[in-house]
Amino acid sequence: MKKTGLFLLGLTTGAAAAAYLAYRKMDDEKTKEFVNSTVKTANDLKDRALDYAFYALDSVDDVKEQLQYKTSDAKSKIKDAAGKVNDNVVNKAQYYYDEGSTQFHKAADNLRNQVRKNDDDSQDIVIDPDAIKKEDNLSK
């Protein structure tokens, strides 16, 4: 790897030296023309680099906007779904509460009716404590 690096360094240095010698051997008119064309090419490259930098910034801004849009869209969908689930749970809880309450009231009314019916049909049982004492004494 080190030999390859040295070879490339030598090749680049040799090419630069050859270009410098060729530049020195040119006459003044060709030298000005070469310098002007080199400056023009360098300016064109700078302009192109700036254009690509602006394109990259615009692309990043577009991606940010899309990401914000998608994020806000996802948030609103999650809120809607959570609201629907919450409404559904509340509605079911209310239904079961109402149904249970109704069943409780029906059962309570049914018991009341049975008690009233039994009260009307039978006589009360009265337990006399003195009679219990007498029976206990007799059995002894």
PDB file of C-alpha atoms in Angstrom:
ATOM      1  CA  MET A   1       0.000   0.000   0.000  1.00  0.00           C
ATOM      2  CA  LYS A   2       2.867   2.344   0.829  1.00  0.00           C
ATOM      3  CA  LYS A   3       4.516   1.684  -2.556  1.00  0.00           C
ATOM      4  CA  THR A   4       1.295   2.550  -4.368  1.00  0.00           C
ATOM      5  CA  GLY A   5       1.018   5.836  -2.478  1.00  0.00           C
ATOM      6  CA  LEU A   6       4.600   6.743  -3.294  1.00  0.00           C
ATOM      7  CA  PHE A   7       4.057   5.846  -6.945  1.00  0.00           C
ATOM      8  CA  LEU A   8       0.975   8.087  -7.159  1.00  0.00           C
ATOM      9  CA  LEU A   9       2.829  10.917  -5.423  1.00  0.00           C
ATOM     10  CA  GLY A  10       5.716  10.615  -7.884  1.00  0.00           C
ATOM     11  CA  LEU A  11       3.339  10.477 -10.844  1.00  0.00           C
ATOM     12  CA  THR A  12       1.475  13.583  -9.662  1.00  0.00           C
ATOM     13  CA  THR A  13       4.713  15.456  -8.983  1.00  0.00           C
ATOM     14  CA  GLY A  14       6.076  14.512 -12.420  1.00  0.00           C
ATOM     15  CA  ALA A  15       2.891  15.622 -14.167  1.00  0.00           C
ATOM     16  CA  ALA A  16       2.930  18.930 -12.292  1.00  0.00           C
ATOM     17  CA  ALA A  17       6.577  19.513 -13.206  1.00  0.00           C
ATOM     18  CA  ALA A  18       5.891  18.721 -16.868  1.00  0.00           C
ATOM     19  CA  ALA A  19       2.921  21.097 -16.890  1.00  0.00           C
ATOM     20  CA  TYR A  20       5.034  23.854 -15.322  1.00  0.00           C
ATOM     21  CA  LEU A  21       7.793  23.402 -17.919  1.00  0.00           C
ATOM     22  CA  ALA A  22       5.258  23.452 -20.745  1.00  0.00           C
ATOM     23  CA  TYR A  23       3.744  26.625 -19.287  1.00  0.00           C
ATOM     24  CA  ARG A  24       7.169  28.320 -19.119  1.00  0.00           C
ATOM     25  CA  LYS A  25       7.949  27.480 -22.730  1.00  0.00           C
ATOM     26  CA  MET A  26       4.727  29.112 -24.027  1.00  0.00           C
ATOM     27  CA  ASP A  27       4.841  32.567 -25.521  1.00  0.00           C
ATOM     28  CA  ASP A  28       3.040  35.482 -23.808  1.00  0.00           C
ATOM     29  CA  GLU A  29      -0.144  35.314 -25.891  1.00  0.00           C
ATOM     30  CA  LYS A  30      -0.645  31.591 -25.291  1.00  0.00           C
ATOM     31  CA  THR A  31       0.202  32.048 -21.611  1.00  0.00           C
ATOM     32  CA  LYS A  32      -2.539  34.719 -21.225  1.00  0.00           C
ATOM     33  CA  GLU A  33      -4.969  32.523 -23.142  1.00  0.00           C
ATOM     34  CA  PHE A  34      -4.103  29.525 -20.944  1.00  0.00           C
ATOM     35  CA  VAL A  35      -4.450  31.568 -17.726  1.00  0.00           C
ATOM     36  CA  ASN A  36      -7.784  33.029 -18.875  1.00  0.00           C
ATOM     37  CA  SER A  37      -9.166  29.620 -19.798  1.00  0.00           C
ATOM     38  CA  THR A  38      -7.950  28.161 -16.494  1.00  0.00           C
ATOM     39  CA  VAL A  39      -9.559  31.011 -14.522  1.00  0.00           C
ATOM     40  CA  LYS A  40     -12.797  30.621 -16.529  1.00  0.00           C
ATOM     41  CA  THR A  41     -12.844  26.873 -15.870  1.00  0.00           C
ATOM     42  CA  ALA A  42     -12.170  27.431 -12.154  1.00  0.00           C
ATOM     43  CA  ASN A  43     -14.999  30.007 -11.960  1.00  0.00           C
ATOM     44  CA  ASP A  44     -17.347  27.624 -13.778  1.00  0.00           C
ATOM     45  CA  LEU A  45     -16.447  24.865 -11.328  1.00  0.00           C
ATOM     46  CA  LYS A  46     -17.087  27.187  -8.354  1.00  0.00           C
ATOM     47  CA  ASP A  47     -20.474  28.205  -9.799  1.00  0.00           C
ATOM     48  CA  ARG A  48     -21.397  24.573 -10.396  1.00  0.00           C
ATOM     49  CA  ALA A  49     -20.337  23.658  -6.855  1.00  0.00           C
ATOM     50  CA  LEU A  50     -22.489  26.485  -5.442  1.00  0.00           C
ATOM     51  CA  ASP A  51     -25.445  25.367  -7.568  1.00  0.00           C
ATOM     52  CA  TYR A  52     -25.108  21.813  -6.264  1.00  0.00           C
ATOM     53  CA  ALA A  53     -24.829  23.105  -2.705  1.00  0.00           C
ATOM     54  CA  PHE A  54     -28.085  25.062  -3.159  1.00  0.00           C
ATOM     55  CA  TYR A  55     -29.742  21.997  -4.740  1.00  0.00           C
ATOM     56  CA  ALA A  56     -28.652  19.935  -1.747  1.00  0.00           C
ATOM     57  CA  LEU A  57     -30.026  22.524   0.704  1.00  0.00           C
ATOM     58  CA  ASP A  58     -33.324  22.648  -1.190  1.00  0.00           C
ATOM     59  CA  SER A  59     -33.517  18.862  -1.105  1.00  0.00           C
ATOM     60  CA  VAL A  60     -32.863  18.829   2.636  1.00  0.00           C
ATOM     61  CA  ASP A  61     -35.596  21.448   3.153  1.00  0.00           C
ATOM     62  CA  ASP A  62     -38.010  19.384   1.049  1.00  0.00           C
ATOM     63  CA  VAL A  63     -37.229  16.273   3.077  1.00  0.00           C
ATOM     64  CA  LYS A  64     -37.757  18.214   6.325  1.00  0.00           C
ATOM     65  CA  GLU A  65     -41.137  19.485   5.127  1.00  0.00           C
ATOM     66  CA  GLN A  66     -42.212  16.007   4.053  1.00  0.00           C
ATOM     67  CA  LEU A  67     -41.075  14.570   7.368  1.00  0.00           C
ATOM     68  CA  GLN A  68     -42.975  17.228   9.314  1.00  0.00           C
ATOM     69  CA  TYR A  69     -46.071  16.609   7.197  1.00  0.00           C
ATOM     70  CA  LYS A  70     -45.863  12.852   7.653  1.00  0.00           C
ATOM     71  CA  THR A  71     -45.215  13.245  11.391  1.00  0.00           C
ATOM     72  CA  SER A  72     -48.162  15.582  11.916  1.00  0.00           C
ATOM     73  CA  ASP A  73     -50.347  13.316   9.778  1.00  0.00           C
ATOM     74  CA  ALA A  74     -49.320  10.284  11.841  1.00  0.00           C
ATOM     75  CA  LYS A  75     -49.941  12.192  15.097  1.00  0.00           C
ATOM     76  CA  SER A  76     -53.436  13.186  13.996  1.00  0.00           C
ATOM     77  CA  LYS A  77     -54.219   9.612  12.927  1.00  0.00           C
ATOM     78  CA  ILE A  78     -53.006   8.286  16.280  1.00  0.00           C
ATOM     79  CA  LYS A  79     -55.099  10.881  18.145  1.00  0.00           C
ATOM     80  CA  ASP A  80     -58.161   9.959  16.064  1.00  0.00           C
ATOM     81  CA  ALA A  81     -57.636   6.258  16.690  1.00  0.00           C
ATOM     82  CA  ALA A  82     -57.098   6.841  20.413  1.00  0.00           C
ATOM     83  CA  GLY A  83     -60.251   8.964  20.543  1.00  0.00           C
ATOM     84  CA  LYS A  84     -62.267   6.240  18.804  1.00  0.00           C
ATOM     85  CA  VAL A  85     -60.921   3.571  21.160  1.00  0.00           C
ATOM     86  CA  ASN A  86     -61.656   5.775  24.164  1.00  0.00           C
ATOM     87  CA  ASP A  87     -65.191   6.480  22.916  1.00  0.00           C
ATOM     88  CA  ASN A  88     -65.721   2.776  22.286  1.00  0.00           C
ATOM     89  CA  VAL A  89     -64.510   1.845  25.773  1.00  0.00           C
ATOM     90  CA  VAL A  90     -66.643   4.530  27.390  1.00  0.00           C
ATOM     91  CA  ASN A  91     -69.705   3.434  25.400  1.00  0.00           C
ATOM     92  CA  LYS A  92     -69.197  -0.224  26.345  1.00  0.00           C
ATOM     93  CA  ALA A  93     -68.618   0.655  29.991  1.00  0.00           C
ATOM     94  CA  GLN A  94     -71.759   2.798  29.998  1.00  0.00           C
ATOM     95  CA  TYR A  95     -73.719  -0.007  28.331  1.00  0.00           C
ATOM     96  CA  TYR A  96     -72.552  -2.599  30.862  1.00  0.00           C
ATOM     97  CA  TYR A  97     -73.162  -0.179  33.722  1.00  0.00           C
ATOM     98  CA  ASP A  98     -76.654   0.589  32.473  1.00  0.00           C
ATOM     99  CA  GLU A  99     -77.373  -3.079  31.774  1.00  0.00           C
ATOM    100  CA  GLY A 100     -76.021  -4.131  35.165  1.00  0.00           C
ATOM    101  CA  SER A 101     -77.925  -1.362  36.874  1.00  0.00           C
ATOM    102  CA  THR A 102     -81.075  -2.391  35.067  1.00  0.00           C
ATOM    103  CA  GLN A 103     -80.538  -6.039  36.027  1.00  0.00           C
ATOM    104  CA  PHE A 104     -79.942  -5.005  39.630  1.00  0.00           C
ATOM    105  CA  HIS A 105     -83.128  -2.963  39.694  1.00  0.00           C
ATOM    106  CA  LYS A 106     -85.069  -5.822  38.115  1.00  0.00           C
ATOM    107  CA  ALA A 107     -83.712  -8.291  40.678  1.00  0.00           C
ATOM    108  CA  ALA A 108     -84.495  -5.920  43.550  1.00  0.00           C
ATOM    109  CA  ASP A 109     -88.045  -5.383  42.272  1.00  0.00           C
ATOM    110  CA  ASN A 110     -88.462  -9.139  41.855  1.00  0.00           C
ATOM    111  CA  LEU A 111     -87.339  -9.756  45.460  1.00  0.00           C
ATOM    112  CA  ARG A 112     -89.688  -7.063  46.743  1.00  0.00           C
ATOM    113  CA  ASN A 113     -92.574  -8.617  44.862  1.00  0.00           C
ATOM    114  CA  GLN A 114     -91.736 -12.085  46.226  1.00  0.00           C
ATOM    115  CA  VAL A 115     -91.550 -10.738  49.776  1.00  0.00           C
ATOM    116  CA  ARG A 116     -94.893  -8.971  49.387  1.00  0.00           C
ATOM    117  CA  LYS A 117     -96.457 -12.082  47.895  1.00  0.00           C
ATOM    118  CA  ASN A 118     -95.091 -14.264  50.718  1.00  0.00           C
ATOM    119  CA  ASP A 119     -96.224 -11.733  53.332  1.00  0.00           C
ATOM    120  CA  ASP A 120     -99.737 -11.855  51.955  1.00  0.00           C
ATOM    121  CA  ASP A 121     -99.908 -15.672  51.756  1.00  0.00           C
ATOM    122  CA  SER A 122     -98.450 -16.733  55.092  1.00  0.00           C
ATOM    123  CA  GLN A 123     -98.650 -15.764  58.675  1.00  0.00           C
ATOM    124  CA  ASP A 124     -95.750 -14.475  60.678  1.00  0.00           C
ATOM    125  CA  ILE A 125     -93.818 -16.957  62.802  1.00  0.00           C
ATOM    126  CA  VAL A 126     -93.520 -15.740  66.345  1.00  0.00           C
ATOM    127  CA  ILE A 127     -90.993 -17.347  68.629  1.00  0.00           C
ATOM    128  CA  ASP A 128     -91.670 -17.039  72.291  1.00  0.00           C
ATOM    129  CA  PRO A 129     -88.428 -17.129  74.333  1.00  0.00           C
ATOM    130  CA  ASP A 130     -90.285 -18.400  77.363  1.00  0.00           C
ATOM    131  CA  ALA A 131     -91.580 -21.382  75.411  1.00  0.00           C
ATOM    132  CA  ILE A 132     -88.025 -22.267  74.377  1.00  0.00           C
ATOM    133  CA  LYS A 133     -86.892 -22.168  78.011  1.00  0.00           C
ATOM    134  CA  LYS A 134     -89.743 -24.431  79.050  1.00  0.00           C
ATOM    135  CA  GLU A 135     -88.880 -26.966  76.338  1.00  0.00           C
ATOM    136  CA  ASP A 136     -85.234 -26.951  77.341  1.00  0.00           C
ATOM    137  CA  ASN A 137     -86.166 -27.579  80.995  1.00  0.00           C
ATOM    138  CA  LEU A 138     -88.469 -30.447  80.069  1.00  0.00           C
ATOM    139  CA  SER A 139     -85.882 -32.179  77.932  1.00  0.00           C
ATOM    140  CA  LYS A 140     -83.407 -32.214  80.805  1.00  0.00           C
TER     141      LYS A 140
END
